[in-house]
Coordinates of C-alpha atoms (C1' of nucleotides) in Angstrom, one line a residue:
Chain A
X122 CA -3.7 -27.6 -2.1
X123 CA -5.7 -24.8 -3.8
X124 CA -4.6 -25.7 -7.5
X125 CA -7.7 -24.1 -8.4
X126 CA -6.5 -22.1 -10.6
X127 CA -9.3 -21.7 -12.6
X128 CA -9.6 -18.2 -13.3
X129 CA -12.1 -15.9 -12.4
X130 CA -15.3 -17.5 -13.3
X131 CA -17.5 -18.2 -10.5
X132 CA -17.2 -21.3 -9.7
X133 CA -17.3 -22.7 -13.3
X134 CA -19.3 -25.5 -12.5
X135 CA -20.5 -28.1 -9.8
X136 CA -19.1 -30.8 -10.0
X137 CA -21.7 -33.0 -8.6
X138 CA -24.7 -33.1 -10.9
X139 CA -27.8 -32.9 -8.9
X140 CA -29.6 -35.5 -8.9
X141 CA -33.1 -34.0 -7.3
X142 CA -34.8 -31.7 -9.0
X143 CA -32.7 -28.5 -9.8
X144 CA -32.2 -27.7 -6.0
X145 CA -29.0 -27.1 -5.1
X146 CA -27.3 -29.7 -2.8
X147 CA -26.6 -27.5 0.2
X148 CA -24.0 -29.8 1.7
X149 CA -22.0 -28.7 -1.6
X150 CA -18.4 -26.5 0.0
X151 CA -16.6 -25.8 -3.1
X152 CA -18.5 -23.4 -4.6
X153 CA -19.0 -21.5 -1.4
X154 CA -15.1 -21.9 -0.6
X155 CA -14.7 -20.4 -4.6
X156 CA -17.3 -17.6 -3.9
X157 CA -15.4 -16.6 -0.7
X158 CA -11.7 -16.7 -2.6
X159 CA -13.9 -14.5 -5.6
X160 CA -14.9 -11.7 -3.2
X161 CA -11.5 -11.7 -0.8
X162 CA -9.7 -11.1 -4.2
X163 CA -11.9 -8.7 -4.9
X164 CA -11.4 -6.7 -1.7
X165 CA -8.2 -7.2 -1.2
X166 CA -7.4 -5.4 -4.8
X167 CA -9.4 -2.8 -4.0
X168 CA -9.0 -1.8 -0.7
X169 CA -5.6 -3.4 0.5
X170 CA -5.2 -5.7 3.6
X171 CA -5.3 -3.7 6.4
X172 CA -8.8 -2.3 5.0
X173 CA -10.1 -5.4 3.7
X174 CA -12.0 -6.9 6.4
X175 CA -13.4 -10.6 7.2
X176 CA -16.7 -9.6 8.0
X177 CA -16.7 -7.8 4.4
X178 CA -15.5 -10.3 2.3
X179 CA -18.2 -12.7 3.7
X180 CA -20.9 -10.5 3.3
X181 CA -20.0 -9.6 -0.6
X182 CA -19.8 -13.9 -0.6
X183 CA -23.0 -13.6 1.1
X184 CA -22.2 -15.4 3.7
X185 CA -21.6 -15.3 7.6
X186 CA -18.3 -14.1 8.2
X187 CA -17.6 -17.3 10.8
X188 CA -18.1 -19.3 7.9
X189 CA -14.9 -17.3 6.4
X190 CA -13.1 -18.5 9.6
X191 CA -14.2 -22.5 9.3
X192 CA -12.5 -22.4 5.7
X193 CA -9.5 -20.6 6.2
X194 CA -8.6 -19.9 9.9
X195 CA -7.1 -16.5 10.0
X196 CA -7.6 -13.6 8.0
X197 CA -3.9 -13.9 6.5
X198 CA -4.3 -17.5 5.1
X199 CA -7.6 -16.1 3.4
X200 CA -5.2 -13.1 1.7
X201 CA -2.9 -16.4 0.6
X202 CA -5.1 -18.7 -0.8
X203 CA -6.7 -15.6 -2.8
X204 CA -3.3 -14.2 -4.4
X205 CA -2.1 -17.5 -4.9
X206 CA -4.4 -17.8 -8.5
X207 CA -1.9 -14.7 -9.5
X208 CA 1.3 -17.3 -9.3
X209 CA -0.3 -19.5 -12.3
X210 CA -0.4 -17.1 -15.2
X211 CA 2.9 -15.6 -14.3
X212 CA 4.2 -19.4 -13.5
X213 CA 2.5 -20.2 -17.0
X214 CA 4.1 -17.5 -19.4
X215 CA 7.5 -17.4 -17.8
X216 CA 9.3 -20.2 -19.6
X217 CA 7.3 -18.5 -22.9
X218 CA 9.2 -15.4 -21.7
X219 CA 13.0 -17.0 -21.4
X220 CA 12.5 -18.7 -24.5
X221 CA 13.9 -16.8 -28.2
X222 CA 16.1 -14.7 -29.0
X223 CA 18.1 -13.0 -26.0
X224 CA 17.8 -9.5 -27.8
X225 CA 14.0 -9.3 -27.7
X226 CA 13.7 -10.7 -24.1
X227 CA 12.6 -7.4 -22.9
X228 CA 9.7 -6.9 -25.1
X229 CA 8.6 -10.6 -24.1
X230 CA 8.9 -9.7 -20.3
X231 CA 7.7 -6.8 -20.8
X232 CA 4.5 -7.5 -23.0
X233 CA 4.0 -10.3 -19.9
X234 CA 3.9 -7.9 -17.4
X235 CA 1.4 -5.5 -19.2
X236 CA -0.1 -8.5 -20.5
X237 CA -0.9 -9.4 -17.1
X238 CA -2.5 -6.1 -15.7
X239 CA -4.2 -5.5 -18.3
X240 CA -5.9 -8.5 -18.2
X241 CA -8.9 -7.4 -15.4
X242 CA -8.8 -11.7 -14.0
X243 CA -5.0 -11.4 -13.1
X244 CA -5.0 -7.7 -12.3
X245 CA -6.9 -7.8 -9.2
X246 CA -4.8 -10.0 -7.4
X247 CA -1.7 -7.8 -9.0
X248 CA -3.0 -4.9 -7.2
X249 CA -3.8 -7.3 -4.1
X250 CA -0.8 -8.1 -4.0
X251 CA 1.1 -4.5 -4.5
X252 CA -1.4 -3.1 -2.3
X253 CA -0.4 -5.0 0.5
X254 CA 3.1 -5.8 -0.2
X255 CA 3.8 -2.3 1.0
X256 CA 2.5 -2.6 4.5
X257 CA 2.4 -6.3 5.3
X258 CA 5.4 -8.4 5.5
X259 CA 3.6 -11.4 4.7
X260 CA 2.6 -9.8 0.9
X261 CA 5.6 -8.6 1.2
X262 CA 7.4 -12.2 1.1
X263 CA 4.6 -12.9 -1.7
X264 CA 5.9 -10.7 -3.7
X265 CA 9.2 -11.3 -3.1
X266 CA 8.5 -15.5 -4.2
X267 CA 6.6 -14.2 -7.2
X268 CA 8.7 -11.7 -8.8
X269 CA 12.3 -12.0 -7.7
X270 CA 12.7 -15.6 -7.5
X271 CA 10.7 -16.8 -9.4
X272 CA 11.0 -14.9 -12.5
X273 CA 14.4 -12.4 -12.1
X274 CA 16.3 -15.4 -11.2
X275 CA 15.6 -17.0 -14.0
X276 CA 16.1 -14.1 -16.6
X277 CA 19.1 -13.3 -14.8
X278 CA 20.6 -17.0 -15.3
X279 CA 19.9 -16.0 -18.7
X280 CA 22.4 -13.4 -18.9
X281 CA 25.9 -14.0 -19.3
X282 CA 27.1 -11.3 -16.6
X283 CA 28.2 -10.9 -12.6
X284 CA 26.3 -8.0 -12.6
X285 CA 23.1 -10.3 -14.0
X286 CA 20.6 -10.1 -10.8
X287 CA 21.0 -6.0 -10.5
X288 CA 20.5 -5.8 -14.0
X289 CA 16.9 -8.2 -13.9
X290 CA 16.0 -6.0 -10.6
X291 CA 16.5 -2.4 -12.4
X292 CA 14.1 -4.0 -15.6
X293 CA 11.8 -5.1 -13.1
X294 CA 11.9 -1.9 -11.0
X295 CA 11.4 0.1 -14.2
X296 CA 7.8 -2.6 -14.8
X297 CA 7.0 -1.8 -11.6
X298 CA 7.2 1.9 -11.6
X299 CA 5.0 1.7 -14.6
X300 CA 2.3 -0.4 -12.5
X301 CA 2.3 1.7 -10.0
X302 CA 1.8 5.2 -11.5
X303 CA -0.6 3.8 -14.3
X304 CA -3.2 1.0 -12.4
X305 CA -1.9 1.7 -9.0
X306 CA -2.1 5.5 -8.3
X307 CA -3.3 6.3 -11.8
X308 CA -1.7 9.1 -12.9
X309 CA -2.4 10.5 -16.1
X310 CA -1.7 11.0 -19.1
X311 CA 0.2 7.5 -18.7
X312 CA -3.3 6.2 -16.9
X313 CA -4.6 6.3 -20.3
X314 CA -2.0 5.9 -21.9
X315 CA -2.2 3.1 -25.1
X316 CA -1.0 -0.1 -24.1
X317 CA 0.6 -0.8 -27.2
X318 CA 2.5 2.4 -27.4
X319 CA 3.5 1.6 -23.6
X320 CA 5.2 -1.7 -24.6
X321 CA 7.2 0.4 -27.3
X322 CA 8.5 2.5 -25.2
X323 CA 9.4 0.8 -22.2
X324 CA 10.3 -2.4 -23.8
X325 CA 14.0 -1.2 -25.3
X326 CA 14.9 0.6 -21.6
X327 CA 13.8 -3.0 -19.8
X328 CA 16.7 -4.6 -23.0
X329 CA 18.9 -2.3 -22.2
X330 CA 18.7 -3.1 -18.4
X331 CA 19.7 -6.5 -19.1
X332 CA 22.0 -6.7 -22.0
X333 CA 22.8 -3.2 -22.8
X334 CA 26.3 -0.7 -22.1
Chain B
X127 CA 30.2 15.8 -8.2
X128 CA 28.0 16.0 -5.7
X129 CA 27.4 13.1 -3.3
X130 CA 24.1 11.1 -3.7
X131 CA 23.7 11.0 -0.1
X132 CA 21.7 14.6 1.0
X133 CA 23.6 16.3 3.1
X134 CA 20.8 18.0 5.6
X135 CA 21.1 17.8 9.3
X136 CA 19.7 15.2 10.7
X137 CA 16.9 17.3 12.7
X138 CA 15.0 19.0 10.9
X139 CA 12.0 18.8 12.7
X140 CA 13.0 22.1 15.3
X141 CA 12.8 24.0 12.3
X142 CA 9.8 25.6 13.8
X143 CA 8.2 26.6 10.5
X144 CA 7.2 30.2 11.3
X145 CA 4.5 30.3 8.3
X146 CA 2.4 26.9 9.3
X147 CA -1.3 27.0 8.3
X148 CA -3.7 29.2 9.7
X149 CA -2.8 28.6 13.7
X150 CA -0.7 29.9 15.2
X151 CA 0.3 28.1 18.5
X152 CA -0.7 30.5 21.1
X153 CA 1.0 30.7 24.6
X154 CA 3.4 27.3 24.3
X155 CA 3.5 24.1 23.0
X156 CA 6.5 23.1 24.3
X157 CA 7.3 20.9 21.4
X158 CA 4.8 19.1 21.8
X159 CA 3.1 19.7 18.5
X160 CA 6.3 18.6 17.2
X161 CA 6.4 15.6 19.1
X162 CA 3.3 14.2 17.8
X163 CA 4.2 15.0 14.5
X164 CA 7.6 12.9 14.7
X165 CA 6.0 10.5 16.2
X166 CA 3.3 10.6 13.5
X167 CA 5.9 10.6 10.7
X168 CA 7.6 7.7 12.1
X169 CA 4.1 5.4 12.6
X170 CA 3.3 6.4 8.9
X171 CA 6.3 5.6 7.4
X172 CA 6.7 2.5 9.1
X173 CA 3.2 1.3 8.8
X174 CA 1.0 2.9 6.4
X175 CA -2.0 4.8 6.8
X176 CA -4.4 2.0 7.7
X177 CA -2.4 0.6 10.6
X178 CA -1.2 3.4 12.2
X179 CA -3.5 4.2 15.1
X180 CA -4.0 8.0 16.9
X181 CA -3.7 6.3 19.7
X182 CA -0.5 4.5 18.7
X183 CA 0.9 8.4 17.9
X184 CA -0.4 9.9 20.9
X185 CA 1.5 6.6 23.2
X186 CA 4.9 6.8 20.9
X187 CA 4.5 11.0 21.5
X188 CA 4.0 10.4 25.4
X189 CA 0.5 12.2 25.1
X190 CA -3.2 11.1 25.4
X191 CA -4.8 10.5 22.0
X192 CA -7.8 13.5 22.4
X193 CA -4.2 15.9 22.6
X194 CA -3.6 14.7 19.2
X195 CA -6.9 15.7 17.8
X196 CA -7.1 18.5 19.9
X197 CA -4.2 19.7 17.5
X198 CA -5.3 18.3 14.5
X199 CA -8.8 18.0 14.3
X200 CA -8.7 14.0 12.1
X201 CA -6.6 11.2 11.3
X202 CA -6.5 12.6 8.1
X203 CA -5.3 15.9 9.0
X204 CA -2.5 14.5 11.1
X205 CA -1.3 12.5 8.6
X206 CA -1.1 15.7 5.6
X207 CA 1.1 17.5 8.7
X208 CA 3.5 14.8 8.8
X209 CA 4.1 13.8 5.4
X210 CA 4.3 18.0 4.6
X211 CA 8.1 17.6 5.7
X212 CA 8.8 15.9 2.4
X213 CA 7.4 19.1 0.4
X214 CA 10.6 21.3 1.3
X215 CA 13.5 19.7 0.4
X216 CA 11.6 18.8 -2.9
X217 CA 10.6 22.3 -3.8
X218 CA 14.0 23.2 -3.0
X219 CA 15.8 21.0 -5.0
X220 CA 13.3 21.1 -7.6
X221 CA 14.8 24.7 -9.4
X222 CA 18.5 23.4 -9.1
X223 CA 16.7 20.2 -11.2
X224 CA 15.4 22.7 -13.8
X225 CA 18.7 24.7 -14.3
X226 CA 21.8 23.2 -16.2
X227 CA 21.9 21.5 -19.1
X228 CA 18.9 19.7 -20.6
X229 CA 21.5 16.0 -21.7
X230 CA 22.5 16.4 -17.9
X231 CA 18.8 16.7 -16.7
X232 CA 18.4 12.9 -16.1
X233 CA 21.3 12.5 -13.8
X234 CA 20.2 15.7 -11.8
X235 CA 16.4 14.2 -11.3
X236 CA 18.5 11.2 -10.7
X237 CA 20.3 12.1 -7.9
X238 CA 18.0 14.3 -6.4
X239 CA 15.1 11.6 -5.4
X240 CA 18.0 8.9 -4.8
X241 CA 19.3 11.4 -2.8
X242 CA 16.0 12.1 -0.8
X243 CA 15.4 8.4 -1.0
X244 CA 19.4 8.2 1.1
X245 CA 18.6 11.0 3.7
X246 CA 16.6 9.3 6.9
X247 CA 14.8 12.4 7.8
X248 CA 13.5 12.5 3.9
X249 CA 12.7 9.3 3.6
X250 CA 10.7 8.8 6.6
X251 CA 7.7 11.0 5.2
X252 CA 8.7 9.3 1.5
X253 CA 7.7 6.3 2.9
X254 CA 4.9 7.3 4.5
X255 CA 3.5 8.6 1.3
X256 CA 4.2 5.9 -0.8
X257 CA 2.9 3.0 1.9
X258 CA -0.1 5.2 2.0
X259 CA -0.7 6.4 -1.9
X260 CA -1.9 2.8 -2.6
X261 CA -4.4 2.0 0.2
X262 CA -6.0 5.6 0.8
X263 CA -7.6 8.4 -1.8
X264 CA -5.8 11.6 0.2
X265 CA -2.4 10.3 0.5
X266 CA -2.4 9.5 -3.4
X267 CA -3.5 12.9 -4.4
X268 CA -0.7 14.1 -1.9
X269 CA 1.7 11.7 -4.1
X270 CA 0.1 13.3 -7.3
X271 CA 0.7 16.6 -6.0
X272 CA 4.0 16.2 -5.2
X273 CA 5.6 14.4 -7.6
X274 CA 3.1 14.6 -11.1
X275 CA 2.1 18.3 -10.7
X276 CA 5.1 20.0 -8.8
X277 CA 8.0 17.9 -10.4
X278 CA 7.0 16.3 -13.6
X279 CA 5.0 18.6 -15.1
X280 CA 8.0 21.1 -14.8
X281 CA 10.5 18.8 -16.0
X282 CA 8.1 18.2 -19.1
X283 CA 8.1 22.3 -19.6
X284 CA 11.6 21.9 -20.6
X285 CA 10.9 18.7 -23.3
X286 CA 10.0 21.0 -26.5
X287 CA 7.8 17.9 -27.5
X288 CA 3.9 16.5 -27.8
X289 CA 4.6 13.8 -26.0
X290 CA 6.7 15.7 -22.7
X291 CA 4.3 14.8 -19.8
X292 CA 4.3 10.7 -21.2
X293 CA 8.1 10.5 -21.2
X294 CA 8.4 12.6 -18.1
X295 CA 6.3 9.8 -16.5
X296 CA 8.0 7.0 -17.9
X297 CA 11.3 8.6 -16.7
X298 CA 9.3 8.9 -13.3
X299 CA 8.1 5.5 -13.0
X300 CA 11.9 4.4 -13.3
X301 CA 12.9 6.1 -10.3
X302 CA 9.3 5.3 -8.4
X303 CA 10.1 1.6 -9.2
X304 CA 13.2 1.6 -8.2
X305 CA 12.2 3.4 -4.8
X306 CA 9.6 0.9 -4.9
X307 CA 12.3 -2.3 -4.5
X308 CA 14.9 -0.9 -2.7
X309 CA 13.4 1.0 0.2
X310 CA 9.4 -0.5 0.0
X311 CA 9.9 -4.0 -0.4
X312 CA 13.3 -3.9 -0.1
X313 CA 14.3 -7.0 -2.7
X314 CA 17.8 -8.4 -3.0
X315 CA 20.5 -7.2 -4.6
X316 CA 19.3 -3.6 -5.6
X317 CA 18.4 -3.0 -1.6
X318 CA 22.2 -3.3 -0.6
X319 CA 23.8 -1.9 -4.1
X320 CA 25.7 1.3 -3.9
X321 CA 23.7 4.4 -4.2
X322 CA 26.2 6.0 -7.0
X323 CA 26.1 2.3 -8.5
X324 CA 22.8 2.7 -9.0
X325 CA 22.4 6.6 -10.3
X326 CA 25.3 5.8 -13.0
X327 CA 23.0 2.6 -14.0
X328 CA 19.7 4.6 -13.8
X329 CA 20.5 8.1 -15.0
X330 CA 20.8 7.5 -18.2
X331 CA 17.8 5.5 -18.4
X332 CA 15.6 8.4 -17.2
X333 CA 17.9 10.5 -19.6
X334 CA 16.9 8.4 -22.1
X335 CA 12.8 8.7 -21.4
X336 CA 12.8 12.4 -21.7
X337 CA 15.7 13.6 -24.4
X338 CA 15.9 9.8 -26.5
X339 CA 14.4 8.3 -29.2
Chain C
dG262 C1' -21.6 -27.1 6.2
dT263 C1' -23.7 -23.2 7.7
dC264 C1' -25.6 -20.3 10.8
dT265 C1' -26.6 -17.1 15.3
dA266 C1' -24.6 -15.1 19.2
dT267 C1' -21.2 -13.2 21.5
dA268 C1' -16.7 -12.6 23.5
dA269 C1' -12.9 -9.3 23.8
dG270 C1' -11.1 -5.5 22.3
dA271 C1' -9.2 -1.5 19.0
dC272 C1' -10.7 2.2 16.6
dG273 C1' -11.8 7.5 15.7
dA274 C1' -13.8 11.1 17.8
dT275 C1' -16.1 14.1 21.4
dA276 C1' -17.4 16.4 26.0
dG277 C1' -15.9 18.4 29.7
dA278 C1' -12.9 18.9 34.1
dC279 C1' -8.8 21.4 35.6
Chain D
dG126 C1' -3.0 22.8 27.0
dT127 C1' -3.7 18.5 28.8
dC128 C1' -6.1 15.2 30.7
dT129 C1' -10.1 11.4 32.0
dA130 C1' -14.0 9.2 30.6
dT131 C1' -16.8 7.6 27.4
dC132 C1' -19.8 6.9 23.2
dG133 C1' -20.7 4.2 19.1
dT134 C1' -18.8 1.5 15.7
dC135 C1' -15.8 -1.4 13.9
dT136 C1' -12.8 -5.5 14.1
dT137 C1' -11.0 -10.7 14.5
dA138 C1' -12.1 -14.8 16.3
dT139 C1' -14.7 -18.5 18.9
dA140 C1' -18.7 -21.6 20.8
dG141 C1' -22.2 -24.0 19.8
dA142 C1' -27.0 -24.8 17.8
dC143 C1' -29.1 -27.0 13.8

DNA sequence: GTCTATAAGACGATAGAC
DNA sequence: GTCTATCGTCTTATAGAC
């Protein structure tokens, strides 16, 4: 439906060329529609569902707040169609993350996931979707798609173990931790911490989750 | 070896504080003071800050909702009395973390938050700190307090190294992840795996973050 | 397609009776 | 100490004009 996955520009370009004089066709939806997605995403990362109003996201869209409602219904499909542009990037470097050598694949996973938040277009609806995940059951399940099935499944299938899904989960829990205290809650000194320096720490204790003792 | 699971009573709200901030209750309270606050604990932990109404407090408390800030002045306040339950057990268990030796350190700080993490009545306010810490500005400097400043930055005393407080964090964000997937979002198979499964996997992970390398 | 207007209600907080 | 009653502001969502 969405496929737009075009990242965070706004609305990158009409794509009807206006044919009267500069003016801007006002029967056009998409851009609006995009603008709306835009500012949800924005909200949502920074103030969470519950916090995130309707009546806010339309006004930083600038527009009326019913018009929110004509394009998406609810306020929860609104918090879905905006997290969903998070799915491509991960979707997109995950087979770059399985593939090589199986004794580096927790630098790649790891260098993804930093990757990825550090990035400010995919951050914000990282931090939409952590915000939420942890009082809404709907992120929740978003979360649960994104990280656990789509991409610990597959590492785990990787490895050559019964034990192969716990192992994925404690790497991943070990990435999350690390979002949370350093973009989440922000907690220094690892807040400030190089990025680079992060990966070389972290990236041997996610290896050794999955192919270590 | 002591067991992961905590083994505090299971009520330890009638421990009638005798030191509580400045007020004493004057003639009575009859518990109820204490009823709002378990009642508060319960709403916060299950829902977050956002969601959980005075209102919704003062109903589950069998009270009227200008009781509850009759006793507590704000929301806010409410909320720091209820999650302040999670303070004691951690201040007590933080010396015993401290003392022993430093290779065994790891598996102490280990099993003390999985342990807190096991133990309902700890892991009601644990919950309501964490769902809270990412949507609201007070809760997260509770969250700092608590576990940066009064745990981490102890543990780091003991690391003779420049870079203490980073690996105390990293060893942190470990145990916060993990926290973070088996009791937040609660994500298959680490939500159901064996509490000592899980400190013999993680311990020497965290062990590894402060002493390794 | 976009807006105004409004329904219908929950929210935090306060004043004051008893 | 506990309640009723209420203020003012916020919310999601809908109806309907243009």
């Amino acid at each position: 439906m969405t496929g737009v996955t075009a990242s965070d520009g706004p609305a990158a370009s009409a794509q009807g060329a206006p044919r009267r004089r500069g003016r801007p066709p006002r029967t056009e939806s998409a851009g609006t529609r995009d603008r709306i997605l835009d500012a949800a995403r924005e909200q949502f990362s920074a103030r969470g569902y519950e916090k995130t109003s309707v009546r806010g996201i339309a006004k930083a869209a600038g527009v009326d707040s019913a018009l929110v409602h004509h394009y998406f219904g609810t306020k929860e499909r609104v918090f879905e169609a905006a997290v969903e542009v998070a799915f491509g990037p991960v979707l997109d470097e995950r087979d770059s993350v399985l593939e090589g050598p199986l004794d580096e694949v927790g630098e790649r996973m790891t260098r993804m996931i930093v990757g990825l938040w550090e990035n400010p277009v995919t951050r914000a609806p990282l931090l939409a979707i952590v915000r939420s995940a942890v009082n809404n059951d709907a992120a929740a399940a978003v979360f649960r798609r994104l990280v656990a099935s789509q991409l610990l499944r597959r590492v785990a299938g990787q490895l050559d173990r019964p034990d192969a899904e716990l192992r994925a989960e404690l790497a991943a829990a070990q990435l999350v931790g690390v979002a949370m205290i350093r973009y989440v809650i922000r907690v220094e000194p690892l807040a400030s911490a190089d990025p680079e320096d992060i990966v070389r720490r972290v990236a041997p204790v996610v290896q050794g989750h999955l192919t270590g003792g």
